[in-house]
Coordinates of C-alpha atoms in Angstrom, one line a residue:
X26 CA 24.5 -26.2 9.1
X27 CA 25.2 -23.1 11.1
X28 CA 24.1 -19.8 9.3
X29 CA 27.0 -17.7 8.2
X30 CA 25.0 -15.0 6.3
X31 CA 22.7 -12.7 8.2
X32 CA 19.2 -13.8 7.9
X33 CA 17.9 -10.5 9.1
X34 CA 19.7 -8.8 5.9
X35 CA 22.2 -6.9 7.9
X36 CA 25.8 -6.7 6.3
X37 CA 29.2 -6.0 7.8
X38 CA 29.4 -2.9 5.6
X39 CA 27.0 -1.3 7.9
X40 CA 29.1 -1.7 11.0
X41 CA 32.3 -0.7 9.1
X42 CA 30.8 2.5 8.0
X43 CA 29.2 3.2 11.4
X44 CA 32.7 2.8 13.3
X45 CA 34.4 4.9 10.7
X46 CA 31.9 7.7 11.1
X47 CA 31.9 7.4 15.0
X48 CA 35.3 6.9 16.2
X49 CA 34.2 8.2 19.8
X50 CA 31.9 5.2 20.3
X51 CA 33.5 2.8 23.0
X52 CA 30.6 0.2 23.4
X53 CA 27.3 -0.9 22.1
X54 CA 24.0 -1.9 23.6
X55 CA 22.7 -5.1 21.6
X56 CA 19.0 -5.3 22.5
X57 CA 16.5 -8.1 21.9
X58 CA 12.7 -7.6 23.1
X59 CA 11.0 -10.3 24.8
X60 CA 7.3 -10.8 25.0
X61 CA 6.9 -8.2 27.9
X62 CA 8.7 -5.6 25.7
X63 CA 11.7 -5.8 28.1
X64 CA 14.9 -5.2 26.4
X65 CA 17.4 -8.0 27.0
X66 CA 20.8 -8.6 25.8
X67 CA 24.4 -7.3 26.2
X68 CA 26.8 -4.5 26.1
X69 CA 29.6 -5.2 24.0
X70 CA 32.8 -3.3 23.2
X71 CA 33.7 -1.6 20.2
X72 CA 36.1 -4.1 18.9
X73 CA 33.4 -6.9 19.1
X74 CA 30.9 -5.2 16.8
X75 CA 32.3 -6.4 13.5
X76 CA 32.1 -10.1 14.8
X77 CA 28.5 -9.5 15.8
X78 CA 27.7 -8.3 12.2
X79 CA 29.9 -11.2 10.5
X80 CA 28.7 -14.1 12.6
X81 CA 25.8 -12.9 14.9
X82 CA 25.8 -13.7 18.7
X83 CA 24.8 -16.7 20.5
X84 CA 22.2 -16.4 23.1
X85 CA 20.2 -19.0 24.9
X86 CA 16.7 -19.9 23.9
X87 CA 15.4 -19.2 27.4
X88 CA 16.0 -15.5 27.1
X89 CA 12.6 -15.4 25.4
X90 CA 11.0 -17.6 28.1
X91 CA 11.4 -15.1 31.1
X92 CA 8.8 -13.4 33.2
X93 CA 8.5 -9.6 34.1
X94 CA 11.2 -10.3 36.8
X95 CA 13.7 -12.1 34.5
X96 CA 13.0 -15.5 35.9
X97 CA 12.5 -18.5 33.8
X98 CA 8.8 -19.6 33.1
X99 CA 9.1 -23.5 32.4
X100 CA 5.6 -23.7 30.9
X101 CA 6.7 -21.7 27.7
X102 CA 8.7 -24.8 26.7
X103 CA 11.7 -22.7 26.1
X104 CA 13.8 -23.7 29.1
X105 CA 14.7 -27.4 29.8
X106 CA 12.3 -28.8 27.1
X107 CA 14.9 -27.4 24.7
X108 CA 18.0 -28.1 27.0
X109 CA 18.3 -24.3 27.1
X110 CA 20.4 -24.4 23.9
X111 CA 21.9 -21.4 22.1
X112 CA 20.3 -19.8 19.3
X113 CA 21.7 -17.0 17.2
X114 CA 20.8 -13.3 17.5
X115 CA 21.4 -10.9 14.4
X116 CA 21.4 -7.2 14.1
X117 CA 18.4 -5.5 12.5
X118 CA 19.5 -3.5 9.5
X119 CA 19.4 0.2 9.9
X120 CA 19.1 0.1 13.7
X121 CA 22.7 0.8 14.6
X122 CA 22.7 4.3 16.1
X123 CA 24.6 6.3 18.6
X124 CA 23.1 6.9 22.0
X125 CA 22.7 10.5 23.0
X126 CA 24.2 11.9 26.3
X127 CA 26.1 8.8 27.3
X128 CA 29.4 8.9 28.9
X129 CA 31.6 7.1 27.7
X130 CA 30.0 7.2 24.3
X131 CA 27.8 4.3 23.5
X132 CA 25.7 3.0 20.6
X133 CA 22.7 0.8 20.4
X134 CA 21.6 -1.9 17.8
X135 CA 18.4 -4.0 17.9
X136 CA 18.6 -7.7 17.3
X137 CA 16.3 -10.7 16.5
X138 CA 16.6 -14.3 17.2
X139 CA 17.0 -17.1 14.7
X140 CA 17.8 -20.8 14.9
X141 CA 21.5 -22.0 14.0
X142 CA 20.1 -22.6 10.5
X143 CA 18.9 -19.0 10.1
X144 CA 15.2 -19.7 10.5
X145 CA 13.2 -17.2 12.6
X146 CA 12.7 -18.0 16.3
X147 CA 8.9 -17.9 16.4
X148 CA 8.7 -16.8 20.1
X149 CA 10.6 -13.6 19.2
X150 CA 7.8 -10.8 19.1
X151 CA 9.5 -9.1 16.1
X152 CA 8.9 -12.2 14.0
X153 CA 5.2 -12.3 15.2
X154 CA 4.8 -8.9 13.7
X155 CA 6.7 -9.8 10.5
X156 CA 4.2 -12.8 10.0
X157 CA 1.3 -10.5 9.8
X158 CA 3.0 -7.9 7.7
X159 CA 4.2 -10.6 5.3
X160 CA 0.5 -12.1 5.2
X161 CA -1.0 -8.7 4.3
X162 CA 1.6 -8.1 1.5
X163 CA 0.5 -11.5 0.1
X164 CA -3.1 -10.1 0.0
X165 CA -1.8 -6.7 -1.8
X166 CA -1.9 -4.6 1.4
X167 CA 0.7 -2.6 3.2
X168 CA 0.0 -1.1 6.6
X169 CA 1.4 2.2 7.6
X170 CA 1.4 3.3 11.3
X171 CA 2.3 5.4 14.1
X172 CA 2.1 5.2 17.9
X173 CA 1.4 7.6 20.5
X174 CA 3.5 7.5 23.9
X175 CA 2.0 8.6 27.1
X176 CA 4.0 8.4 30.3
X177 CA 4.5 10.1 33.7
X178 CA 7.5 12.0 35.0
X179 CA 7.7 11.2 38.6
X180 CA 9.9 12.2 41.6
X181 CA 12.6 9.5 42.5
X182 CA 11.3 9.7 46.2
X183 CA 7.6 8.8 47.3
X184 CA 5.5 11.1 49.0
X185 CA 4.6 11.1 52.7
X186 CA 1.7 8.8 52.0
X187 CA 4.2 6.2 50.2
X188 CA 2.5 7.0 46.8
X189 CA 4.4 8.2 43.9
X190 CA 4.2 11.9 43.1
X191 CA 5.0 14.0 40.2
X192 CA 8.5 15.2 39.5
X193 CA 9.4 18.8 40.2
X194 CA 10.4 20.8 37.0
X195 CA 14.1 20.1 36.1
X196 CA 14.6 23.9 35.3
X197 CA 13.5 25.5 38.6
X198 CA 12.5 22.7 41.0
X199 CA 8.9 23.8 41.3
X200 CA 6.2 21.2 41.9
X201 CA 2.7 21.1 40.4
X202 CA 0.0 18.6 41.6
X203 CA -2.5 20.1 39.2
X204 CA -3.7 18.2 36.1
X205 CA -2.3 21.0 33.8
X206 CA -3.7 19.4 30.6
X207 CA -2.6 21.0 27.6
X208 CA -0.8 23.8 29.4
X209 CA 2.2 25.2 27.4
X210 CA 3.6 27.0 30.4
X211 CA 3.8 23.7 32.4
X212 CA 5.9 22.1 29.7
X213 CA 8.6 24.9 30.1
X214 CA 9.8 23.7 33.4
X215 CA 10.8 20.4 31.8
X216 CA 12.4 21.9 28.6
X217 CA 16.0 20.8 29.3
X218 CA 14.7 17.2 29.8
X219 CA 12.4 17.3 26.6
X220 CA 15.4 18.9 24.6
X221 CA 17.4 15.8 25.4
X222 CA 14.7 13.5 24.6
X223 CA 14.3 15.3 21.2
X224 CA 18.0 15.2 20.7
X225 CA 18.1 11.5 21.5
X226 CA 15.3 10.8 19.1
X227 CA 16.9 12.7 16.4
X228 CA 20.4 10.8 16.7
X229 CA 18.4 7.6 16.6
X230 CA 16.7 8.5 13.4
X231 CA 13.3 8.8 15.2
X232 CA 11.0 11.7 14.3
X233 CA 9.4 12.6 17.8
X234 CA 6.9 15.3 17.2
X235 CA 4.4 17.2 19.4
X236 CA 4.9 17.1 23.1
X237 CA 1.7 18.0 25.3
X238 CA 0.8 17.9 29.0
X239 CA -1.7 15.2 29.4
X240 CA -4.6 14.5 31.7
X241 CA -2.9 14.0 34.9
X242 CA -0.1 15.6 37.1
X243 CA 3.1 14.6 35.8
X244 CA 1.7 13.0 32.7
X245 CA 2.9 13.7 29.1
X246 CA 2.5 12.5 25.5
X247 CA 4.8 12.5 22.7
X248 CA 3.5 11.8 19.2
X249 CA 5.6 9.9 16.5
X250 CA 5.8 10.6 12.8
X251 CA 3.9 8.1 10.6
X252 CA 5.7 5.3 9.1
X253 CA 5.1 3.5 5.9
X254 CA 6.7 0.4 7.6
X255 CA 4.6 -0.6 10.6
X256 CA 7.8 -2.6 12.0
X257 CA 9.7 0.6 12.1
X258 CA 6.9 2.3 13.8
X259 CA 6.9 -0.4 16.5
X260 CA 11.0 0.0 16.6
X261 CA 10.4 3.8 17.1
X262 CA 8.1 3.3 20.2
X263 CA 10.5 0.7 21.7
X264 CA 13.4 2.9 21.3
X265 CA 11.8 6.1 22.4
X266 CA 10.8 4.5 25.7
X267 CA 14.7 3.8 26.4
X268 CA 15.5 7.3 25.3
X269 CA 12.8 8.8 27.6
X270 CA 13.8 6.6 30.5
X271 CA 17.6 7.3 30.1
X272 CA 17.2 11.1 29.7
X273 CA 14.9 11.3 32.7
X274 CA 17.3 9.6 34.9
X275 CA 20.0 12.0 33.7
X276 CA 17.9 14.7 34.8
X277 CA 17.1 13.3 38.2
X278 CA 13.6 12.1 37.7
X279 CA 11.9 8.8 36.9
X280 CA 10.0 8.1 33.7
X281 CA 7.1 5.8 34.5
X282 CA 5.4 3.4 31.7
X283 CA 3.0 1.7 33.9
X284 CA -0.4 1.9 32.6
X285 CA -2.0 3.3 35.9
X286 CA 0.5 4.7 38.5
X287 CA -2.1 6.8 40.2
X288 CA -5.6 5.5 41.0
X289 CA -6.9 9.1 41.2
X290 CA -6.1 10.2 37.7
X291 CA -6.2 8.7 34.0
X292 CA -3.7 6.1 32.9
X293 CA -1.3 6.1 30.1
X294 CA -2.2 4.7 26.7
X295 CA -0.3 3.5 23.5
X296 CA -2.8 4.4 20.9
X297 CA -1.8 2.9 17.4
X298 CA -2.8 4.7 14.3
X299 CA -3.0 2.5 11.2
X300 CA -4.0 2.9 7.6
X301 CA -3.7 0.6 4.7
X302 CA -2.0 1.0 1.3
X303 CA -2.5 -0.9 -2.0
X304 CA 0.3 -1.8 -4.4
X305 CA -0.1 1.5 -6.1
X306 CA 0.3 3.4 -2.7
X307 CA -3.3 4.4 -2.4
X308 CA -4.8 4.4 1.0
X309 CA -7.8 1.9 0.8
X310 CA -9.4 3.4 3.7
X311 CA -10.2 6.7 2.0
X312 CA -14.0 7.0 1.1
X313 CA -15.0 8.5 -2.2
X314 CA -17.4 10.9 -0.5
X315 CA -16.2 12.2 2.8
X316 CA -18.1 10.7 5.7
X317 CA -19.4 7.8 3.5
X318 CA -17.1 5.3 4.8
X319 CA -16.2 2.6 2.4
X320 CA -16.6 -1.1 3.1
X321 CA -12.8 -1.7 3.6
X322 CA -12.5 0.5 6.6
X323 CA -16.0 -0.8 8.0
X324 CA -14.9 -4.3 7.6
X325 CA -11.5 -3.6 9.4
X326 CA -13.4 -2.0 12.1
X327 CA -15.8 -5.0 12.2
X328 CA -12.7 -7.5 12.6
X329 CA -11.0 -5.3 15.3
X330 CA -14.4 -5.2 17.3
X331 CA -14.9 -9.0 16.9
X332 CA -11.6 -9.9 18.0
X333 CA -10.9 -7.5 20.7
X334 CA -12.3 -9.5 23.7
X335 CA -10.1 -12.6 23.0
X336 CA -7.0 -10.1 22.2
X337 CA -7.2 -7.9 25.4
X338 CA -4.4 -9.7 27.2
X339 CA -2.1 -8.3 24.5
X340 CA -3.4 -4.8 24.9
X341 CA -3.5 -5.0 28.8
X342 CA -0.9 -7.6 29.7
X343 CA -0.2 -6.9 33.3
X344 CA -2.2 -6.7 36.7
X345 CA -1.7 -2.8 36.8
X346 CA -3.0 -2.6 33.2
X347 CA -6.6 -3.5 34.3
X348 CA -6.7 -0.4 36.7
X349 CA -6.7 1.7 33.6
X350 CA -10.1 0.7 32.5
X351 CA -12.4 2.9 34.4
X352 CA -15.4 4.8 33.2
X353 CA -14.8 8.2 31.9
X354 CA -10.9 7.8 32.2
X355 CA -10.2 8.3 28.4
X356 CA -9.6 4.5 28.3
X357 CA -12.2 2.4 26.3
X358 CA -14.3 0.1 28.3
X359 CA -16.1 -1.7 25.5
X360 CA -15.3 -2.5 21.8
X361 CA -17.1 0.5 20.3
X362 CA -16.2 2.5 17.3
X363 CA -17.0 6.1 16.3
X364 CA -15.7 9.2 14.5
X365 CA -13.9 12.0 16.2
X366 CA -14.8 10.6 19.5
X367 CA -12.2 9.8 22.3
X368 CA -14.7 7.7 24.6
X369 CA -14.6 4.7 22.0
X370 CA -12.2 1.9 21.5
X371 CA -11.7 2.4 17.8
X372 CA -11.8 5.9 16.5
X373 CA -11.8 7.4 12.9
X374 CA -9.9 10.8 13.6
X375 CA -11.2 13.9 11.9
X376 CA -8.7 15.5 9.5
X377 CA -7.4 15.3 6.0
X378 CA -9.5 12.8 4.1
X379 CA -6.3 11.5 2.5
X380 CA -5.1 10.4 5.8
X381 CA -8.0 8.3 6.6
X382 CA -7.1 5.8 9.4
X383 CA -8.1 3.8 12.4
X384 CA -7.0 4.9 15.8
X385 CA -6.9 1.7 18.0
X386 CA -7.1 2.9 21.7
X387 CA -7.3 -0.1 24.1
X388 CA -3.6 -0.8 24.4
X389 CA -1.7 0.6 27.5
X390 CA 1.7 2.1 27.3
X391 CA 3.0 -1.1 29.2
X392 CA 2.1 -3.4 26.2
X393 CA 4.5 -4.8 23.6
X394 CA 4.0 -2.8 20.5
X395 CA 5.2 -5.7 18.2
X396 CA 2.6 -7.8 19.6
X397 CA -0.1 -5.1 19.6
X398 CA 0.6 -4.3 15.9
X399 CA 0.5 -7.9 14.9
X400 CA -2.8 -8.4 16.8
X401 CA -4.3 -5.3 15.2
X402 CA -3.3 -6.3 11.7
X403 CA -4.7 -9.7 12.2
X404 CA -7.9 -8.3 13.4
X405 CA -8.2 -6.2 10.3
X406 CA -7.3 -9.1 8.0
X407 CA -10.1 -11.2 9.9
X408 CA -12.5 -8.4 9.3
X409 CA -11.7 -7.9 5.5
X410 CA -11.7 -11.6 4.8
X411 CA -15.1 -12.2 6.5
X412 CA -16.7 -8.8 5.5
X413 CA -17.7 -8.3 9.1
X414 CA -20.0 -5.4 9.7
X415 CA -19.0 -3.3 12.7
X416 CA -22.5 -2.5 13.5
X417 CA -23.8 1.3 14.2
X418 CA -21.4 4.0 14.9
X419 CA -21.4 5.2 18.5
X420 CA -22.1 8.8 18.9
X421 CA -22.0 10.8 22.2
X422 CA -20.7 9.2 25.4
X423 CA -19.2 5.8 24.4
X424 CA -18.9 5.0 28.1
X425 CA -22.7 4.7 28.2
X426 CA -22.9 2.8 25.0
X427 CA -21.6 -0.6 23.8
X428 CA -24.1 -2.7 25.7
X429 CA -24.7 -4.7 22.4
X430 CA -21.0 -5.0 21.7
X431 CA -19.1 -8.2 21.7
X432 CA -18.1 -9.0 25.4
X433 CA -14.6 -8.3 26.6
X434 CA -13.0 -9.6 29.7
X435 CA -13.7 -7.7 32.9
X436 CA -10.3 -8.6 34.7
X437 CA -6.7 -9.9 34.1
X438 CA -7.6 -13.5 34.9
X439 CA -10.5 -13.6 32.4
X440 CA -8.3 -12.0 29.8
X441 CA -5.6 -14.7 30.4
X442 CA -8.3 -17.5 30.0
X443 CA -9.7 -15.9 26.9
X444 CA -6.4 -15.5 25.2
X445 CA -5.4 -19.1 26.0
X446 CA -8.6 -20.4 24.4
X447 CA -8.5 -18.1 21.4
X448 CA -7.8 -19.6 17.9
X449 CA -7.7 -16.1 16.7
X450 CA -4.9 -14.9 18.8
X451 CA -2.9 -18.2 18.1
X452 CA -3.1 -17.4 14.5
X453 CA -2.3 -13.6 15.1
X454 CA 0.9 -14.3 17.0
X455 CA 1.7 -17.8 15.8
X456 CA 1.5 -20.9 17.8
X457 CA 4.8 -20.6 19.5
X458 CA 4.6 -16.9 20.4
X459 CA 1.0 -17.6 21.7
X460 CA 2.1 -20.4 24.0
X461 CA 5.1 -18.4 25.2
X462 CA 3.1 -15.3 25.8
X463 CA 0.1 -16.9 27.8
X464 CA 2.4 -18.8 29.8
X465 CA 4.4 -16.0 30.9
X466 CA 1.3 -14.0 31.7
X467 CA -0.1 -16.9 33.7
X468 CA 3.1 -17.1 35.7
X469 CA 2.8 -13.3 36.3
X470 CA -0.6 -13.7 37.4
X471 CA 0.3 -16.6 39.9
X472 CA 3.1 -14.3 41.2
X473 CA 0.8 -11.4 41.8
X474 CA -1.9 -13.5 43.3
X475 CA 0.4 -15.3 45.8
X476 CA 1.8 -11.8 47.0
X477 CA 0.1 -10.4 50.3
X478 CA 0.0 -6.6 49.5
X479 CA -0.3 -3.6 51.7
X480 CA -4.0 -3.3 50.6
X481 CA -4.6 -6.8 52.1
X482 CA -3.4 -5.4 55.5
X483 CA -5.3 -2.3 55.2
X484 CA -8.6 -4.0 54.2
X485 CA -8.5 -7.1 56.3
X486 CA -5.9 -7.1 59.2
X487 CA -8.2 -5.8 61.9
X488 CA -11.6 -6.3 60.3
X489 CA -12.0 -10.1 59.5

């Protein structure tokens, strides 16, 4: 029987209240995120919103079986194996918000996919994360989290050498090709754009916080407020990327979320900060004596360290992702852990003891935050269940340490093979999401490898 009550928990009352409060809204983006983190869906008119909240919206099952270019990947089993039949998307409660700086005025609502009987469609990344959240709740644990968002602002035009180049300041048109790390004055030239980003986040209910100039020309970082709901933290990250991209476009520049757009400088990460509460709301990572770390956080680190290798495809899902892992580039190159040390993969940050948390650093900004969070939570659960010792803390230069750490893949192809063979990753993502994700990555790998690039001509045309 078709589902008539929203399995996501959304209600028509939310849409009614929104339409009453926002008579100016003419259209609504309805957005579903696929395994690559790409927002797919439709733009509906104002008068269609109530129908969406009352009855959901039919979408083909193949929408979650698309590659990075939006083409079908038959190996996912989501295309003709299923007859490309319709499933039903339902709105996510609390995600219906206006979009800032749109003309005519539009809104946005996130959605998730279910079968016609109302059961979760298990190749939907949101459902993969929810599985791990539910599994932790059954164990009496409740994760809190926040992501960091690093990105580049680039000129819409390439440089004379054909490479991307940093955007000129939107305020006065000045260009800087210096690193400018932590420069406050450098931020001033982008203030009109940053103001629109902050306003867009505020309208969407996202608490975007500190902005800094990062460790490359044109690179910036936005921090997000800690969420007691890890799903909301992932939603924040996905929505903020859309906001940054849209506001950058409005100011005549390009927001770039590639992990490594420039080989001469550091890439962009998507660090995940995670802590764990018990049923009483107590952070179970907090040690009784500061610096004497308890077994809970150590076992969590042990699980993340033990599973990092077979999970690297989630954290570095694209060909470009692997260009970010270079020594002394502020991207981790082995599954090390340490305290107040940015050269390790798993960091316990300095600060207030009550805010004790793990900063998971391997993921690039091009990764899917739902899958990253699901895999990190599963790694923590694995470490807690098996009481895994993380080994000695790395001190000093983590790029010179880690020889005794569990092996991680050295390239994209090895990561795909490791992910396909991983029983842990199949548990972390669920069998269907695991099959879908690895099939899409294998198809993307094949596309890249059969493409003859400019570097091929540069290296080989006149030499071999």
